[in-house]
Amino acid sequence: MFASLTIEELKLLNEGRHSVKFNEGEVILKQGTRADYLVSVIEGFAKMYIEGPHNRNLVLDFIKPWKLMGGPGAQVEGKHKYSVVAVQETLICFIDQGKFKKVLAANSDFSGQYLLHCSGKYLATLDRMVNISQKQMHGRVADALIYLSSEIYECPTIGKEISRMDIAEYACMSKDSAIRVLKEFERDQIINLEGRQIELLDTSRLHEISNKG
Amino acid sequence: MFASLTIEELKLLNEGRHSVKFNEGEVILKQGTRADYLVSVIEGFAKMYIEGPHNRNLVLDFIKPWKLMGGPGAQVEGKHKYSVVAVQETLICFIDQGKFKKVLAANSDFSGQYLLHCSGKYLATLDRMVNISQKQMHGRVADALIYLSSEIYECPTIGKEISRMDIAEYACMSKDSAIRVLKEFERDQIINLEGRQIELLDTSRLHEISNKG
DNA sequence: TTTCCCAACTGATTCAGGTCAGCTATTAAG
DNA sequence: CTTAATAGCTGACCTGAATCAGTTGGGAAA
């Protein structure tokens, strides 16, 4: 996405940039705080979630290197709409909002790209909303496993940095229910559980479950 | 939003523009069709919804004059992500996508405005996702009533163009459950039902219910 | 090592909410 | 006017999923 920038524009962004290392469990962005910086993961692994009322969280996304965060919230309300927390030790790059906006205004190719990026996130969110509101547990867990495996890990095994609670908060259910469904999938030979690691054995069956809801 | 355009740019958009009148129940945009046009309601009333699997719909929004639709879907996949249907007789304006994109690229003020518009929709969708996934029926119906009254009708009475089914599909529940909750609210003197019209009597109580979930 | 803590797991119980069947009122069609 | 169709409404019933209470096991601190 940054390919369409000129040298000068990159330089401008670089000036207001700094990197920080976060340890496991540390909060990188806190929902409700002033959004002065865009944030990007350089190394490591993080998750993005909304803290709902009644102390329940909704995991929006898991974040591997080079994903960009913090945009929309900043531009509209000046506050972050969600929190981001490091799942592992993670290296984060902060980009100055003001300078980012300047570059957006100056470079129409870049702003076009960014608009596309935001639209894509919007459409993905609509899909998730339909899934969450119309599928039941098995379908939602299947969705979560497929997403984690194909989009995040890009391999059939989901690593031990993802807890059962994370899956539950991504699939919108209680931790207990998530565990129950995972165990059921294991019994049916669809996945293999080894400690926290989850290995997908039968992805076609998983897709079937996802589609049937 | 169109205020930041020059005369020429408005002229360009006007060239590829045409208006059509739709009758009650007619489909204005159909999910999955090619997104060659942006769409705006000039007069009347429409609703925007996603057709999920299993023939269940999720109402995304009710649309009164001068709301813009069809953007994000078009820009990313070239297909509409949702359907729009006229709730009343409605006058619709079609804007050519290609020309709209040209203007976006040419006018950075305008594209900034549009980005803000899309970000706003994204944030609102996140809010809805949290509400849908974490509140139970009473809270969700309260949300729907508050939204319709304050954002759409801008008065305490929700008109008879909204059916119980519409409310159910907006609040993500079965029609029967929506009816049941509305009747309960009536019994508790929170709203008044007269045929299809819904009059909000006690908005503070409604907000309380919405917050408690 | 022992202790403590927290995540993973499991069975029992409860309840929100979906489904179904039937009834009424209103409107549209014959 | 009669009939059919549809939306609103209601009670009975059933199931999906949350909650709770308790067990197990592994990792960290003392």
PDB file of N, CA, C and O in Angstrom, chain B residues 24 86-87 164 197:
ATOM      1  N   GLU B  24     -43.513   0.612  -3.927  1.00  0.00           N
ATOM      2  CA  GLU B  24     -43.368  -0.134  -2.684  1.00  0.00           C
ATOM      3  C   GLU B  24     -43.016  -1.596  -2.971  1.00  0.00           C
ATOM      4  O   GLU B  24     -43.657  -2.252  -3.785  1.00  0.00           O
ATOM      5  N   ALA B  86     -37.394  -0.684  -1.870  1.00  0.00           N
ATOM      6  CA  ALA B  86     -38.220   0.471  -1.528  1.00  0.00           C
ATOM      7  C   ALA B  86     -39.280   0.066  -0.511  1.00  0.00           C
ATOM      8  O   ALA B  86     -39.981  -0.924  -0.716  1.00  0.00           O
ATOM      9  N   VAL B  87     -39.381   0.806   0.580  1.00  0.00           N
ATOM     10  CA  VAL B  87     -40.407   0.526   1.582  1.00  0.00           C
ATOM     11  C   VAL B  87     -41.683   1.282   1.228  1.00  0.00           C
ATOM     12  O   VAL B  87     -42.789   0.813   1.452  1.00  0.00           O
ATOM     13  N   ARG B 164     -43.263  -5.361  11.738  1.00  0.00           N
ATOM     14  CA  ARG B 164     -42.629  -6.098  12.855  1.00  0.00           C
ATOM     15  C   ARG B 164     -41.451  -6.910  12.340  1.00  0.00           C
ATOM     16  O   ARG B 164     -40.429  -7.056  12.989  1.00  0.00           O
ATOM     17  N   GLN B 197     -48.082   1.617  13.912  1.00  0.00           N
ATOM     18  CA  GLN B 197     -47.360   2.756  14.472  1.00  0.00           C
ATOM     19  C   GLN B 197     -46.866   2.452  15.881  1.00  0.00           C
ATOM     20  O   GLN B 197     -47.573   1.871  16.687  1.00  0.00           O
TER      21      GLN B 197
END
